[in-house]
Short mmCIF file of C-alpha atoms in Angstrom, two decimals:
data_model
loop_
_atom_site.label_atom_id
_atom_site.label_comp_id
_atom_site.label_asym_id
_atom_site.label_seq_id
_atom_site.Cartn_x
_atom_site.Cartn_y
_atom_site.Cartn_z
CA MET V 67 78.21 184.64 -45.85
CA LYS V 68 79.79 181.22 -45.91
CA LYS V 69 76.72 179.45 -44.29
CA ILE V 70 74.60 181.02 -47.02
CA LEU V 71 76.83 179.82 -49.69
CA LEU V 72 76.90 176.25 -48.29
CA ASN V 73 73.22 176.31 -48.14
CA VAL V 74 72.90 177.37 -51.76
CA ILE V 75 75.46 174.64 -52.67
CA LEU V 76 73.39 171.89 -50.78
CA ILE V 77 70.19 173.00 -52.55
CA ALA V 78 71.83 173.02 -56.00
CA CYS V 79 73.31 169.53 -55.15
CA SER V 80 69.82 168.10 -54.00
CA SER V 81 68.25 169.43 -57.12
CA PHE V 82 70.91 167.79 -59.31
CA ILE V 83 70.60 164.54 -57.44
CA TYR V 84 66.78 164.47 -57.40
CA ALA V 85 65.96 165.99 -60.88
CA GLN V 86 67.93 163.23 -62.84
CA LEU V 87 64.87 161.62 -64.53
CA SER V 88 64.34 163.38 -67.77
CA GLY V 89 61.58 162.81 -70.47
CA ASP V 90 57.97 162.39 -70.15
CA GLY V 91 57.86 158.58 -71.09
CA THR V 92 56.59 159.28 -74.67
CA TYR V 93 58.31 157.82 -77.81
CA SER V 94 59.52 161.33 -78.78
CA ASN V 95 60.73 162.38 -75.43
CA PRO V 96 61.65 158.85 -73.47
CA TRP V 97 62.62 158.61 -70.02
CA ARG V 98 66.10 158.16 -68.63
CA GLY V 99 67.77 158.88 -65.45
CA THR V 100 67.03 158.22 -61.58
CA LEU V 101 63.52 158.65 -60.00
CA PHE V 102 63.33 161.26 -57.52
CA GLU V 103 60.02 160.10 -56.00
CA ASN V 104 57.53 157.15 -55.98
CA GLN V 105 55.96 156.38 -59.32
CA VAL V 106 53.13 154.75 -60.70
CA TRP V 107 53.26 153.91 -64.48
CA SER V 108 50.39 152.76 -66.66
CA GLY V 109 49.72 152.76 -70.48
CA THR V 110 52.63 152.78 -72.89
CA LYS V 111 55.80 154.06 -71.69
CA TYR V 112 59.33 154.53 -73.43
CA ILE V 113 62.86 154.32 -72.10
CA ASN V 114 65.82 155.25 -73.97
CA GLY V 115 69.17 154.78 -71.41
CA ASP V 116 69.04 153.62 -68.00
CA VAL V 117 66.20 154.35 -65.61
CA ILE V 118 67.23 153.88 -62.13
CA VAL V 119 65.13 153.10 -59.00
CA ASP V 120 67.06 154.24 -55.96
CA ASN V 121 65.22 154.50 -52.66
CA GLU V 122 62.08 154.90 -54.52
CA LYS V 123 59.18 152.66 -55.25
CA LEU V 124 58.21 152.05 -58.91
CA THR V 125 54.81 150.45 -59.38
CA ILE V 126 53.61 149.38 -62.77
CA SER V 127 49.99 148.81 -63.47
CA ALA V 128 48.22 145.84 -64.91
CA GLY V 129 48.36 146.13 -68.89
CA THR V 130 51.38 148.52 -68.98
CA ILE V 131 53.67 148.12 -71.85
CA ILE V 132 57.48 149.43 -71.36
CA ILE V 133 59.16 149.72 -74.50
CA PHE V 134 62.84 150.11 -74.59
CA LEU V 135 64.47 152.27 -77.51
CA SER V 136 68.14 151.18 -77.37
CA GLU V 137 70.46 148.18 -76.63
CA SER V 138 71.75 150.06 -73.63
CA ALA V 139 68.59 150.87 -71.83
CA ASN V 140 68.23 149.03 -68.57
CA LEU V 141 65.77 149.26 -65.65
CA ILE V 142 68.00 149.23 -62.54
CA ILE V 143 66.69 148.71 -58.97
CA THR V 144 69.32 149.59 -56.21
CA GLY V 145 69.60 150.88 -52.70
CA THR V 146 66.61 150.58 -51.03
CA GLY V 147 64.45 150.84 -54.37
CA GLN V 148 61.45 148.65 -54.99
CA LEU V 149 59.72 147.39 -58.03
CA GLU V 150 56.09 146.28 -57.95
CA ALA V 151 55.27 145.18 -61.42
CA VAL V 152 51.84 143.05 -60.81
CA GLY V 153 49.80 142.50 -63.85
CA THR V 154 46.93 139.88 -64.13
CA ALA V 155 46.36 136.73 -66.20
CA GLU V 156 44.23 138.80 -68.54
CA ASP V 157 46.17 142.07 -68.49
CA MET V 158 49.79 141.30 -68.43
CA ILE V 159 52.59 143.85 -68.17
CA ARG V 160 55.15 143.70 -70.97
CA PHE V 161 58.71 144.81 -71.00
CA THR V 162 60.04 144.81 -74.65
CA ALA V 163 62.02 146.33 -77.49
CA ASP V 164 60.44 148.44 -80.39
CA HIS V 165 63.07 150.76 -81.58
CA ASN V 166 61.13 152.16 -84.41
CA ASP V 167 57.89 151.92 -82.72
CA ASN V 168 55.88 150.16 -85.32
CA GLY V 169 54.28 147.76 -82.92
CA ILE V 170 56.12 144.76 -83.88
CA TYR V 171 58.35 143.93 -80.89
CA GLY V 172 61.82 142.39 -81.19
CA GLU V 173 62.62 142.82 -85.08
CA THR V 174 66.16 142.39 -86.17
CA GLY V 175 68.48 144.52 -84.12
CA GLU V 176 65.79 145.52 -81.64
CA ARG V 177 66.98 144.82 -78.11
CA TRP V 178 67.27 146.21 -74.70
CA GLY V 179 69.25 145.52 -71.85
CA HIS V 180 67.49 144.01 -68.57
CA ILE V 181 65.99 144.51 -65.38
CA SER V 182 68.79 144.59 -62.82
CA PHE V 183 68.56 144.30 -58.80
CA GLN V 184 72.25 145.25 -57.64
CA ASN V 185 73.80 146.98 -54.59
CA MET V 186 70.66 146.37 -52.68
CA GLU V 187 70.37 147.84 -49.05
CA ASN V 188 67.51 147.08 -46.64
CA ALA V 189 65.00 147.45 -49.35
CA GLY V 190 61.33 146.11 -48.90
CA PRO V 191 60.18 143.34 -51.09
CA SER V 192 60.05 143.48 -54.99
CA LEU V 193 57.50 141.55 -57.09
CA ILE V 194 57.31 140.87 -60.60
CA GLU V 195 54.14 139.02 -61.36
CA TYR V 196 51.98 138.34 -64.46
CA CYS V 197 54.71 140.01 -66.93
CA ILE V 198 55.92 139.34 -70.20
CA ILE V 199 59.92 139.99 -70.48
CA GLU V 200 61.21 139.53 -73.79
CA TYR V 201 64.08 140.65 -76.11
CA GLY V 202 66.39 141.56 -73.35
CA ASP V 203 70.02 141.01 -74.44
CA VAL V 204 73.25 141.45 -72.55
CA THR V 205 75.54 138.98 -74.36
CA THR V 206 78.23 141.59 -75.14
CA ALA V 207 78.31 142.92 -71.52
CA GLY V 208 79.47 141.26 -68.17
CA THR V 209 82.59 139.88 -66.67
CA ALA V 210 83.33 137.84 -63.63
CA ASP V 211 84.31 141.21 -61.97
CA ASN V 212 81.03 142.86 -63.17
CA PRO V 213 78.40 140.12 -63.15
CA TYR V 214 75.68 142.88 -62.83
CA LYS V 215 75.59 142.56 -66.80
CA TYR V 216 74.54 138.87 -66.53
CA GLY V 217 71.00 137.65 -66.95
CA GLY V 218 69.27 138.30 -70.39
CA ALA V 219 65.79 139.43 -68.77
CA ILE V 220 66.68 139.85 -64.84
CA HIS V 221 69.77 140.18 -62.90
CA ALA V 222 68.94 139.08 -59.34
CA ALA V 223 71.18 140.26 -56.43
CA PHE V 224 68.33 140.49 -54.06
CA ASP V 225 66.78 138.11 -51.66
CA ASP V 226 63.44 139.57 -51.25
CA LEU V 227 62.41 139.25 -54.76
CA THR V 228 59.57 137.08 -56.18
CA ILE V 229 59.17 136.42 -59.85
CA SER V 230 55.82 134.71 -60.49
CA ASN V 231 53.43 133.67 -63.47
CA CYS V 232 55.83 135.32 -65.95
CA PHE V 233 56.42 134.71 -69.63
CA ILE V 234 60.27 135.20 -69.96
CA GLN V 235 61.13 134.70 -73.69
CA ASN V 236 63.63 135.34 -76.54
CA ASN V 237 66.40 136.93 -74.00
CA LYS V 238 70.10 136.36 -74.29
CA ALA V 239 73.14 136.52 -72.06
CA LYS V 240 76.55 135.00 -71.35
CA PHE V 241 75.46 133.37 -68.12
CA GLY V 242 71.51 133.11 -67.38
CA GLY V 243 69.75 133.73 -70.91
CA ALA V 244 66.63 134.63 -68.99
CA VAL V 245 67.64 135.21 -65.24
CA PHE V 246 71.10 135.34 -63.45
CA VAL V 247 70.94 134.81 -59.71
CA ASN V 248 74.06 136.52 -58.07
CA GLN V 249 76.23 134.56 -55.34
CA TYR V 250 74.47 134.15 -52.00
CA PHE V 251 71.14 135.58 -53.21
CA SER V 252 67.93 133.56 -53.21
CA PRO V 253 64.96 134.91 -54.95
CA THR V 254 61.54 132.98 -55.35
CA ILE V 255 60.73 131.84 -58.81
CA ASN V 256 57.34 130.06 -59.44
CA ASN V 257 54.75 129.44 -62.09
CA CYS V 258 56.72 130.93 -64.91
CA TYR V 259 57.12 129.87 -68.64
CA PHE V 260 60.76 130.22 -70.15
CA PHE V 261 60.85 129.90 -73.56
CA ASN V 262 63.66 130.33 -76.23
CA ASN V 263 66.17 132.12 -73.99
CA GLU V 264 69.94 131.36 -74.70
CA SER V 265 73.30 131.89 -73.01
CA THR V 266 76.53 131.79 -74.71
CA ARG V 267 78.19 130.00 -71.58
CA ALA V 268 75.99 128.44 -69.27
CA GLY V 269 72.26 128.38 -68.08
CA GLY V 270 70.08 128.94 -71.04
CA GLY V 271 67.17 129.77 -68.82
CA ILE V 272 68.33 130.34 -65.24
CA TYR V 273 71.89 130.50 -63.98
CA PHE V 274 72.47 130.18 -60.09
CA TRP V 275 75.76 131.32 -58.89
CA VAL V 276 77.79 130.37 -55.71
CA GLY V 277 75.81 129.94 -52.47
CA SER V 278 72.08 130.71 -53.90
CA GLU V 279 69.33 128.72 -51.85
CA SER V 280 66.37 129.53 -54.42
CA ILE V 281 63.26 127.42 -54.76
CA VAL V 282 61.91 126.98 -58.32
CA THR V 283 58.52 125.38 -58.65
CA ASN V 284 55.77 124.93 -61.19
CA CYS V 285 57.77 126.34 -64.00
CA ILE V 286 57.96 125.21 -67.64
CA PHE V 287 61.26 125.36 -69.53
CA ASN V 288 60.69 125.09 -73.28
CA SER V 289 63.38 125.37 -76.04
CA ASN V 290 66.21 127.29 -74.04
CA HIS V 291 69.54 126.79 -75.39
CA CYS V 292 73.08 126.85 -73.86
CA LEU V 293 75.75 127.56 -76.77
CA GLU V 294 79.05 127.18 -74.66
CA PRO V 295 81.70 126.59 -77.40
CA SER V 296 84.27 124.43 -75.54
CA ASN V 297 84.01 123.95 -71.62
CA GLU V 298 82.34 120.73 -70.83
CA ARG V 299 81.75 122.24 -67.31
CA ASN V 300 79.42 124.93 -68.77
CA SER V 301 76.10 123.61 -69.78
CA GLY V 302 72.53 123.66 -68.67
CA GLY V 303 70.17 124.32 -71.66
CA ALA V 304 67.45 125.40 -68.96
CA ILE V 305 69.16 125.58 -65.73
CA CYS V 306 72.80 125.51 -64.34
CA THR V 307 73.63 125.59 -60.84
CA GLN V 308 77.16 126.64 -59.49
CA SER V 309 79.30 125.18 -56.52
CA GLY V 310 77.90 125.75 -53.25
CA THR V 311 74.29 126.13 -54.25
CA SER V 312 71.22 124.64 -52.44
CA ILE V 313 68.63 124.91 -55.17
CA LYS V 314 65.40 123.31 -55.05
CA ILE V 315 63.65 122.52 -58.40
CA LEU V 316 60.28 121.12 -57.88
CA ASN V 317 57.44 119.98 -60.18
CA CYS V 318 58.83 121.68 -63.31
CA THR V 319 58.64 120.61 -66.91
CA PHE V 320 61.52 120.77 -69.21
CA VAL V 321 61.05 120.14 -72.91
CA ASN V 322 63.24 120.64 -75.93
CA ASN V 323 66.01 122.47 -74.31
CA THR V 324 69.52 121.90 -75.76
CA THR V 325 73.20 122.33 -75.05
CA THR V 326 76.10 122.28 -77.22
CA ARG V 327 77.91 120.10 -74.74
CA SER V 328 77.57 116.54 -74.24
CA ALA V 329 75.28 116.53 -71.36
CA GLY V 330 72.95 118.85 -69.33
CA ALA V 331 70.42 119.53 -72.12
CA SER V 332 67.95 120.45 -69.28
CA ILE V 333 69.97 120.86 -66.16
CA GLU V 334 73.65 121.09 -64.74
CA LEU V 335 74.19 120.54 -61.22
CA PHE V 336 77.64 121.55 -60.40
CA GLY V 337 80.13 121.31 -57.58
CA SER V 338 80.39 119.04 -54.41
CA LEU V 339 79.86 121.62 -51.86
CA GLY V 340 76.12 122.13 -52.37
CA SER V 341 73.03 120.00 -52.30
CA ASP V 342 70.64 120.72 -55.03
CA ILE V 343 67.35 118.97 -55.22
CA VAL V 344 65.52 118.16 -58.49
CA GLN V 345 62.09 116.60 -57.74
CA ASN V 346 58.93 115.57 -59.61
CA CYS V 347 60.11 116.96 -62.92
CA ILE V 348 59.68 115.91 -66.36
CA CYS V 349 62.74 116.28 -68.93
CA TRP V 350 61.83 115.26 -72.43
CA GLY V 351 63.39 115.83 -75.85
CA ASN V 352 66.58 114.93 -77.37
CA GLY V 353 69.97 114.89 -75.54
CA THR V 354 71.37 113.80 -72.07
CA HIS V 355 69.09 115.90 -69.91
CA PHE V 356 71.42 116.04 -66.77
CA LEU V 357 75.02 116.99 -66.17
CA ILE V 358 75.79 116.27 -62.37
CA LEU V 359 79.14 117.24 -61.00
CA GLY V 360 79.39 116.42 -57.58
CA ASP V 361 77.79 113.85 -55.14
CA PRO V 362 75.38 115.47 -52.74
CA HIS V 363 72.83 116.41 -55.39
CA VAL V 364 69.50 114.81 -55.28
CA VAL V 365 67.45 113.86 -58.24
CA GLN V 366 64.37 111.82 -57.44
CA TYR V 367 60.88 111.08 -58.84
CA CYS V 368 61.58 112.32 -62.25
CA ALA V 369 60.50 111.21 -65.73
CA VAL V 370 63.45 111.58 -68.16
CA GLN V 371 63.74 110.56 -71.77
CA GLY V 372 67.11 109.09 -72.40
CA ALA V 373 69.67 108.50 -69.60
CA ILE V 374 68.06 108.21 -66.11
CA PRO V 375 70.31 109.95 -63.33
CA THR V 376 70.80 108.02 -60.11
CA GLY V 377 68.02 108.63 -57.60
CA ALA V 378 65.03 107.21 -56.13
CA ASN V 379 62.08 106.39 -58.38
CA ASN V 380 63.35 108.20 -61.48
CA PHE V 381 62.08 106.49 -64.64
CA GLN V 382 62.48 106.67 -68.44
CA LEU V 383 60.13 108.21 -70.91
CA ASP V 384 59.82 107.18 -74.44
CA SER V 385 60.62 109.77 -77.32
CA GLU V 386 57.19 109.21 -78.62
CA ASN V 387 54.67 111.25 -76.72
CA SER V 388 51.58 109.18 -76.94
CA SER V 389 53.28 105.94 -76.54
CA VAL V 390 52.39 103.87 -73.21
CA ASN V 391 55.71 105.30 -71.78
CA GLY V 392 55.65 108.35 -73.30
CA PRO V 393 54.70 111.55 -71.26
CA ASN V 394 51.32 111.75 -73.04
CA PHE V 395 51.37 115.76 -73.02
CA LYS V 396 47.81 117.14 -74.46
CA ALA V 397 49.93 118.75 -77.16
CA THR V 398 53.58 119.04 -78.28
CA ASP V 399 53.62 122.19 -80.19
CA GLY V 400 53.87 124.25 -77.12
CA SER V 401 50.17 125.13 -76.68
CA ASP V 402 49.55 122.75 -73.74
CA TRP V 403 52.10 120.73 -71.96
CA SER V 404 49.80 119.52 -69.29
CA ILE V 405 49.60 115.78 -69.00
CA LYS V 406 46.68 113.37 -70.11
CA TYR V 407 45.04 110.94 -67.28
CA VAL V 408 47.01 108.19 -69.13
CA SER V 409 50.24 109.60 -68.49
CA PRO V 410 52.79 107.52 -66.43
CA CYS V 411 53.63 110.86 -64.60
CA ARG V 412 50.20 110.94 -63.21
CA ASP V 413 50.36 110.18 -59.24
CA ALA V 414 54.00 109.33 -59.88
CA GLY V 415 55.53 112.01 -57.68
CA ILE V 416 56.17 112.73 -54.07
CA THR V 417 54.68 115.40 -51.60
CA SER V 418 57.53 118.31 -51.75
CA GLU V 419 59.11 120.24 -49.18
CA PRO V 420 57.56 122.81 -49.40
CA GLU V 421 54.38 121.69 -50.30
CA LEU V 422 52.86 122.90 -53.45
CA PRO V 423 49.04 122.77 -53.13
CA LEU V 424 48.69 124.16 -56.66
CA ASP V 425 49.98 123.65 -59.82
CA PHE V 426 51.01 125.86 -62.81
CA LEU V 427 47.59 126.87 -63.57
CA GLY V 428 46.31 127.33 -59.93
CA ASN V 429 44.71 124.05 -59.87
CA PRO V 430 44.85 121.89 -56.61
CA ARG V 431 47.33 118.89 -56.43
CA ILE V 432 45.29 115.83 -55.78
CA GLY V 433 46.48 112.74 -53.88
CA PRO V 434 49.98 111.52 -54.73
CA TYR V 435 51.49 114.59 -56.75
CA ASP V 436 51.78 114.37 -60.52
CA ILE V 437 55.40 114.79 -62.14
CA GLY V 438 55.60 118.13 -63.89
CA ALA V 439 54.30 121.46 -63.67
CA PHE V 440 50.48 120.44 -64.20
CA GLU V 441 48.19 118.16 -62.05
CA VAL V 442 45.60 116.16 -63.87
CA GLN V 443 42.17 117.27 -62.44
CA TYR V 444 39.90 114.40 -61.24
CA SER V 445 37.59 113.51 -58.25
CA ARG V 446 38.42 110.36 -56.30
CA TRP V 447 36.01 108.99 -53.57
CA LYS V 448 38.12 108.77 -50.39
CA THR V 449 38.09 105.35 -48.75
CA THR V 450 37.79 107.35 -45.50
CA ALA V 451 34.79 109.22 -46.70
CA SER V 452 32.65 110.35 -43.54
CA SER V 453 29.51 109.79 -45.21
CA LEU V 454 27.82 108.48 -48.40
CA ASP V 455 26.67 111.96 -49.66
CA TRP V 456 27.89 112.30 -53.19
CA ASN V 457 27.62 116.25 -52.78
CA THR V 458 29.93 116.42 -49.71
CA ASP V 459 33.24 118.01 -50.83
CA ALA V 460 35.12 116.22 -47.95
CA ASN V 461 34.21 112.75 -49.26
CA TRP V 462 36.29 113.45 -52.43
CA ASP V 463 39.96 114.11 -53.28
CA GLY V 464 39.58 117.00 -55.62
CA GLY V 465 36.12 117.94 -54.59
CA VAL V 466 32.79 117.06 -55.83
CA PRO V 467 32.93 115.91 -59.49
CA THR V 468 32.04 118.42 -62.24
CA SER V 469 31.71 118.04 -65.95
CA SER V 470 35.28 119.01 -66.62
CA ARG V 471 36.73 116.48 -64.15
CA ASP V 472 37.16 112.70 -64.45
CA VAL V 473 35.98 110.44 -61.59
CA VAL V 474 38.05 107.64 -60.58
#
């Protein structure tokens, strides 16, 4: 009898554990709770409360819209859970807030939590690619003892996470307005556009906590903000690194980011135990772009408006975009931060480690790297050409000329 009773209890407990996800993902009956099996989401899905991926895999198809209906709604990946949210350039996935379901995202008061990777075990890789993540807001949550509530769009306490080709915009947090990387974790971030995110303490775009060794490549940081009220050591309108980090920030473009502190409008590199590297980056807009606290950090081959940080081959940009010494972006309204052929940033960089064969748009890097996220596309006849044949790709840096490429 005892054995029968025990089996009944175990079955009941199992049903309780694996039947936590409630709702059907519609506006009238949104999801909340824990997945009990692998799932594939498509179309438009609604969440009201935490959805937890614990030991399962959640796959989100291209073009899916995930709408959060409350400020306390989060997508939490934990245990051995996996998230594969992979859109396409033409059909991106969107994570957003629309409490009244009127199709206008992020209206006054419409916010949600964030995507949080926390308490991970031996999980397989997770991938967030070609996604729009917007209107996350965890500014009223999170403490040093509970940092899982930091990161307005993404909290990353997981190494095997790649965030790629995403637009991350209009998010808010105490630390890491868009992304908070927890201590000793090192996700990969590449080819992303960070726009109008804000922190109330540090790292308007990204905050890297102690010990991270992440690599950030080919990203654009536009109009992100650090609103720290008093502490001069909390800054980084776009990026803030903490003590003991070894972050690489390669071929990124920083424009119009701000801080309420005296320096660090673009980047703060903090602490003397780490050795962060910033290389081949453009920093343009008002303010002092770097706050560097600690000696081992390296800033080199960067083009900076205003005060130039110490380092090899850094040079100053004018405040006027189209002047000879200006960055010469194709547009400054946010529509196109690629540089013109006449830009002093063209061919002014150095081959990075790791090498970056492609730029923000997926175009090849040609000859000496350009500074910034974009590579000017042109064809240049090699001095070591193997023949005189115009139509042989191997004779050209950048391939045989086309109507869309300059020839030099």
